[in-house]
CSV table of C-alpha atoms in Angstrom, one decimal:
chain,number,residue,atom,x,y,z
M,29,UNK,CA,77.7,9.9,-41.7
M,30,UNK,CA,75.0,11.7,-43.7
M,31,UNK,CA,75.1,10.4,-47.4
M,32,UNK,CA,73.0,12.1,-50.9
M,33,UNK,CA,73.5,9.8,-54.1
M,34,UNK,CA,71.5,11.2,-56.9
M,35,UNK,CA,71.2,9.4,-60.3
M,36,UNK,CA,69.3,9.5,-63.3
M,37,UNK,CA,70.9,12.3,-65.1
M,38,UNK,CA,71.6,12.0,-69.1
M,39,UNK,CA,71.3,13.2,-72.9
M,40,UNK,CA,67.7,14.1,-73.6
M,41,UNK,CA,66.1,16.2,-76.2
M,42,UNK,CA,64.3,19.3,-75.9
M,43,UNK,CA,60.8,18.8,-75.2
M,44,UNK,CA,61.4,15.5,-73.2
M,45,UNK,CA,61.5,14.1,-70.2
M,46,UNK,CA,64.4,12.4,-67.5
M,47,UNK,CA,63.4,10.9,-63.2
M,48,UNK,CA,66.0,12.3,-61.3
M,49,UNK,CA,66.5,10.1,-58.2
M,50,UNK,CA,68.1,10.5,-55.0
M,51,UNK,CA,69.0,8.3,-52.7
M,52,UNK,CA,69.5,8.7,-48.9
M,53,UNK,CA,71.5,7.2,-46.4
M,54,UNK,CA,72.7,7.5,-42.7
M,55,UNK,CA,69.6,9.4,-41.1
M,56,UNK,CA,66.2,8.6,-40.3
M,57,UNK,CA,64.9,10.0,-43.9
M,58,UNK,CA,61.2,11.0,-43.1
M,59,UNK,CA,61.6,13.4,-40.7
M,60,UNK,CA,63.9,16.2,-43.1
M,61,UNK,CA,62.5,18.5,-45.4
M,62,UNK,CA,64.6,18.0,-49.1
M,63,UNK,CA,65.3,19.9,-51.8
M,64,UNK,CA,67.0,20.6,-55.3
M,65,UNK,CA,69.5,22.8,-56.6
M,66,UNK,CA,71.2,23.2,-59.9
M,67,UNK,CA,74.1,24.2,-61.3
M,68,UNK,CA,75.2,25.4,-65.0
M,69,UNK,CA,78.3,24.1,-66.0
M,70,UNK,CA,81.1,27.2,-64.7
M,71,UNK,CA,77.8,29.1,-63.7
M,72,UNK,CA,75.7,29.7,-60.4
M,73,UNK,CA,73.4,27.8,-58.1
M,74,UNK,CA,69.8,27.9,-58.8
M,75,UNK,CA,67.2,26.8,-55.7
M,76,UNK,CA,64.9,24.4,-58.0
M,77,UNK,CA,62.6,22.6,-55.6
M,78,UNK,CA,61.8,21.5,-51.8
M,79,UNK,CA,59.4,19.2,-49.8
M,80,UNK,CA,58.5,18.5,-46.6
M,81,UNK,CA,59.6,15.2,-44.2
M,82,UNK,CA,55.5,14.5,-45.2
M,83,UNK,CA,55.6,15.1,-48.9
M,84,UNK,CA,52.4,17.3,-48.4
M,85,UNK,CA,54.3,20.6,-48.6
M,86,UNK,CA,56.5,21.3,-51.7
M,87,UNK,CA,57.3,24.0,-53.4
M,88,UNK,CA,59.5,25.5,-56.6
M,89,UNK,CA,61.1,28.0,-58.4
M,90,UNK,CA,59.4,30.4,-60.9
M,91,UNK,CA,61.5,28.6,-63.6
M,92,UNK,CA,60.6,25.2,-63.3
M,93,UNK,CA,56.8,25.3,-62.2
M,94,UNK,CA,54.4,23.8,-64.2
M,95,UNK,CA,57.3,21.2,-65.5
M,96,UNK,CA,59.0,19.9,-62.6
M,97,UNK,CA,57.4,17.7,-60.1
M,98,UNK,CA,59.0,16.8,-56.7
M,99,UNK,CA,58.4,13.9,-54.8
M,100,UNK,CA,59.5,11.8,-52.1
M,101,UNK,CA,59.3,7.6,-51.3
M,102,UNK,CA,59.5,7.5,-47.6
M,103,UNK,CA,60.0,4.1,-47.4
M,104,UNK,CA,62.8,3.4,-49.7
M,105,UNK,CA,64.8,6.8,-48.2
M,106,UNK,CA,64.1,8.4,-51.8
M,107,UNK,CA,63.9,11.9,-53.2
M,108,UNK,CA,62.5,12.3,-56.8
M,109,UNK,CA,62.6,15.3,-59.3
M,110,UNK,CA,60.4,14.4,-62.5
M,111,UNK,CA,61.2,17.0,-65.0
M,112,UNK,CA,59.3,17.4,-68.1
M,113,UNK,CA,59.0,19.6,-70.9
M,114,UNK,CA,62.6,19.8,-70.7
M,115,UNK,CA,64.7,23.6,-72.6
M,116,UNK,CA,68.1,23.4,-73.1
M,117,UNK,CA,68.4,26.3,-70.0
M,118,UNK,CA,67.7,23.3,-67.8
M,119,UNK,CA,70.9,21.5,-68.7
M,120,UNK,CA,73.1,21.9,-65.6
M,121,UNK,CA,74.4,19.8,-62.7
M,122,UNK,CA,71.5,18.9,-60.1
M,123,UNK,CA,71.6,18.2,-56.1
M,124,UNK,CA,69.7,17.3,-53.4
M,125,UNK,CA,70.4,18.2,-50.7
M,126,UNK,CA,69.4,17.8,-46.7
M,127,UNK,CA,68.2,20.5,-43.8
M,128,UNK,CA,69.5,20.9,-40.0
M,129,UNK,CA,69.1,23.4,-37.5
M,130,UNK,CA,66.7,25.2,-40.0
M,131,UNK,CA,68.5,25.5,-42.8
M,132,UNK,CA,67.1,23.6,-45.8
M,133,UNK,CA,70.9,23.0,-47.8
M,134,UNK,CA,72.7,21.9,-44.9
M,135,UNK,CA,74.4,18.6,-46.6
M,136,UNK,CA,74.5,17.4,-50.6
M,137,UNK,CA,75.0,15.1,-52.8
M,138,UNK,CA,77.6,15.1,-55.6
M,139,UNK,CA,75.3,16.0,-58.4
M,140,UNK,CA,74.0,14.1,-61.5
M,141,UNK,CA,74.5,16.0,-64.6
M,142,UNK,CA,71.2,16.6,-67.1
M,143,UNK,CA,71.8,17.8,-70.9
M,144,UNK,CA,68.8,18.8,-72.7
M,145,UNK,CA,70.3,19.2,-76.7
M,146,UNK,CA,69.4,17.8,-80.2
T,7,UNK,CA,62.6,38.2,-55.3
T,8,UNK,CA,65.2,38.8,-53.0
T,9,UNK,CA,68.8,39.5,-55.3
T,10,UNK,CA,72.0,38.7,-53.8
T,11,UNK,CA,75.3,41.2,-54.9
T,12,UNK,CA,78.7,39.5,-54.2
T,13,UNK,CA,81.6,41.2,-54.4
T,14,UNK,CA,84.6,41.2,-56.0
T,15,UNK,CA,84.1,38.6,-58.4
T,16,UNK,CA,87.7,37.1,-58.3
T,17,UNK,CA,90.3,37.7,-54.9
T,18,UNK,CA,93.9,36.9,-55.9
T,19,UNK,CA,95.5,36.8,-52.1
T,20,UNK,CA,98.6,35.1,-51.2
T,21,UNK,CA,99.2,32.2,-48.3
T,22,UNK,CA,98.1,33.6,-45.1
T,23,UNK,CA,96.9,36.7,-45.8
T,24,UNK,CA,93.1,38.0,-44.9
T,25,UNK,CA,90.1,37.9,-46.5
T,26,UNK,CA,87.2,39.7,-47.3
T,27,UNK,CA,84.2,38.4,-49.7
T,28,UNK,CA,81.1,40.5,-48.9
T,29,UNK,CA,77.8,40.2,-50.2
T,30,UNK,CA,74.4,42.6,-50.3
T,31,UNK,CA,71.4,41.7,-50.6
T,32,UNK,CA,68.6,44.2,-51.9
T,33,UNK,CA,66.3,44.0,-48.9
T,34,UNK,CA,67.1,42.8,-45.5
T,35,UNK,CA,67.0,39.2,-44.9
T,36,UNK,CA,67.8,40.0,-40.4
T,37,UNK,CA,70.7,36.9,-40.0
T,38,UNK,CA,68.9,34.1,-42.7
T,39,UNK,CA,72.3,34.1,-44.7
T,40,UNK,CA,74.5,31.0,-45.5
T,41,UNK,CA,78.2,30.8,-47.3
T,42,UNK,CA,78.7,27.3,-49.2
T,43,UNK,CA,82.1,26.7,-50.4
T,44,UNK,CA,82.5,25.4,-53.6
T,45,UNK,CA,86.3,23.9,-54.7
T,46,UNK,CA,86.7,23.0,-58.7
T,47,UNK,CA,85.0,19.7,-59.5
T,48,UNK,CA,83.2,19.6,-56.0
T,49,UNK,CA,79.7,19.7,-54.7
T,50,UNK,CA,79.0,22.9,-52.9
T,51,UNK,CA,79.3,22.3,-48.7
T,52,UNK,CA,77.7,24.7,-46.5
T,53,UNK,CA,80.3,26.9,-44.4
T,54,UNK,CA,78.0,29.4,-42.3
T,55,UNK,CA,74.9,30.2,-41.6
T,56,UNK,CA,72.4,32.4,-39.8
T,57,UNK,CA,75.3,34.6,-41.0
T,58,UNK,CA,78.0,33.4,-38.1
T,59,UNK,CA,77.9,30.0,-36.9
T,60,UNK,CA,79.9,27.6,-38.3
T,61,UNK,CA,78.9,24.2,-40.2
T,62,UNK,CA,80.2,20.6,-39.0
T,63,UNK,CA,83.9,20.6,-39.6
T,64,UNK,CA,84.4,24.2,-40.8
T,65,UNK,CA,87.7,25.7,-40.0
T,66,UNK,CA,87.5,28.5,-37.5
T,67,UNK,CA,89.4,30.7,-39.7
T,68,UNK,CA,86.4,30.8,-41.3
T,69,UNK,CA,84.0,33.4,-40.2
T,70,UNK,CA,80.7,35.6,-40.7
T,71,UNK,CA,79.3,38.7,-39.6
T,72,UNK,CA,77.2,41.2,-40.9
T,73,UNK,CA,72.8,41.4,-40.5
T,74,UNK,CA,70.2,43.3,-42.6
T,75,UNK,CA,71.9,44.2,-46.0
T,76,UNK,CA,75.3,44.0,-45.3
T,77,UNK,CA,77.2,41.0,-44.8
T,78,UNK,CA,80.8,39.1,-44.8
T,79,UNK,CA,82.9,36.0,-45.1
T,80,UNK,CA,86.5,36.1,-43.6
T,81,UNK,CA,89.1,33.9,-44.0
T,82,UNK,CA,91.8,35.2,-41.4
T,83,UNK,CA,94.8,33.1,-42.9
T,84,UNK,CA,93.8,31.8,-46.5
T,85,UNK,CA,95.3,28.6,-47.0
T,86,UNK,CA,95.9,27.0,-50.1
T,87,UNK,CA,93.3,24.3,-50.0
T,88,UNK,CA,90.6,27.8,-49.3
T,89,UNK,CA,90.9,27.6,-53.2
T,90,UNK,CA,87.7,27.4,-54.8
T,91,UNK,CA,84.2,29.2,-55.0
T,92,UNK,CA,82.6,31.3,-52.5
T,93,UNK,CA,78.5,31.4,-52.6
T,94,UNK,CA,75.8,33.5,-50.0
T,95,UNK,CA,72.6,32.7,-50.0
T,96,UNK,CA,69.6,34.0,-48.4
T,97,UNK,CA,66.6,32.5,-46.9
T,98,UNK,CA,64.8,34.8,-45.2
T,99,UNK,CA,61.8,35.3,-47.8
T,100,UNK,CA,61.4,31.4,-47.6
T,101,UNK,CA,59.0,30.3,-48.3
T,102,UNK,CA,58.7,30.2,-51.2
T,103,UNK,CA,61.6,30.8,-52.7
T,104,UNK,CA,65.9,30.9,-51.9
T,105,UNK,CA,69.0,32.9,-53.5
T,106,UNK,CA,72.0,32.6,-54.0
T,107,UNK,CA,74.8,35.4,-54.9
T,108,UNK,CA,76.7,35.2,-58.3
T,109,UNK,CA,80.2,33.9,-56.1
T,110,UNK,CA,83.6,35.3,-55.2
T,111,UNK,CA,86.4,33.0,-56.4
T,112,UNK,CA,89.2,32.9,-54.5
T,113,UNK,CA,92.9,32.5,-55.7
T,114,UNK,CA,96.3,31.6,-54.6
T,115,UNK,CA,98.4,34.4,-55.9
């Protein structure tokens, strides 16, 4: 069974940093493309970032490019999102998602809440 | 950027009724369209991909149709467990971006 478990969320001040993790299990992690998607509480969904299976291909939403960095450790079956220069508008639940059948967001984790506030 | 617009914002129906949710793209996305269901307090779940393919464990009462710029998610007979917000998402211009619609909230009357 595919399992994705996010962690690392919390309260951080504007301008601060946070590193999110997503622990994967139940599949051969290195073979799959992964993404991060976020959701402001009570609002819609926003794709944030993508990384290919080998970790050499990455893409970012315009709203986070230059501040967020996606990475993965295939030996640890883990996906990461390093978030720097955080802003109030980065507040939300962050989900990691796995690809299947060319659909990037086929499987989802339960999410971790990030709150950016002073 | 491709903009996805969903209508209506809220749909209130009685159990057993047919629900029709619409999604419009600002330009053609071919058949690269997915639908997600998000129940209260839960993560989104993929329902339909490539316009009309049901994802694993998606009940047969859910179906998708359309092409180009106009898409529809149909729930043939609404059940109480279908109360959720439904999002459409295009992936035709991937990379570099994926975009979601604003969602349709389905309520039981």
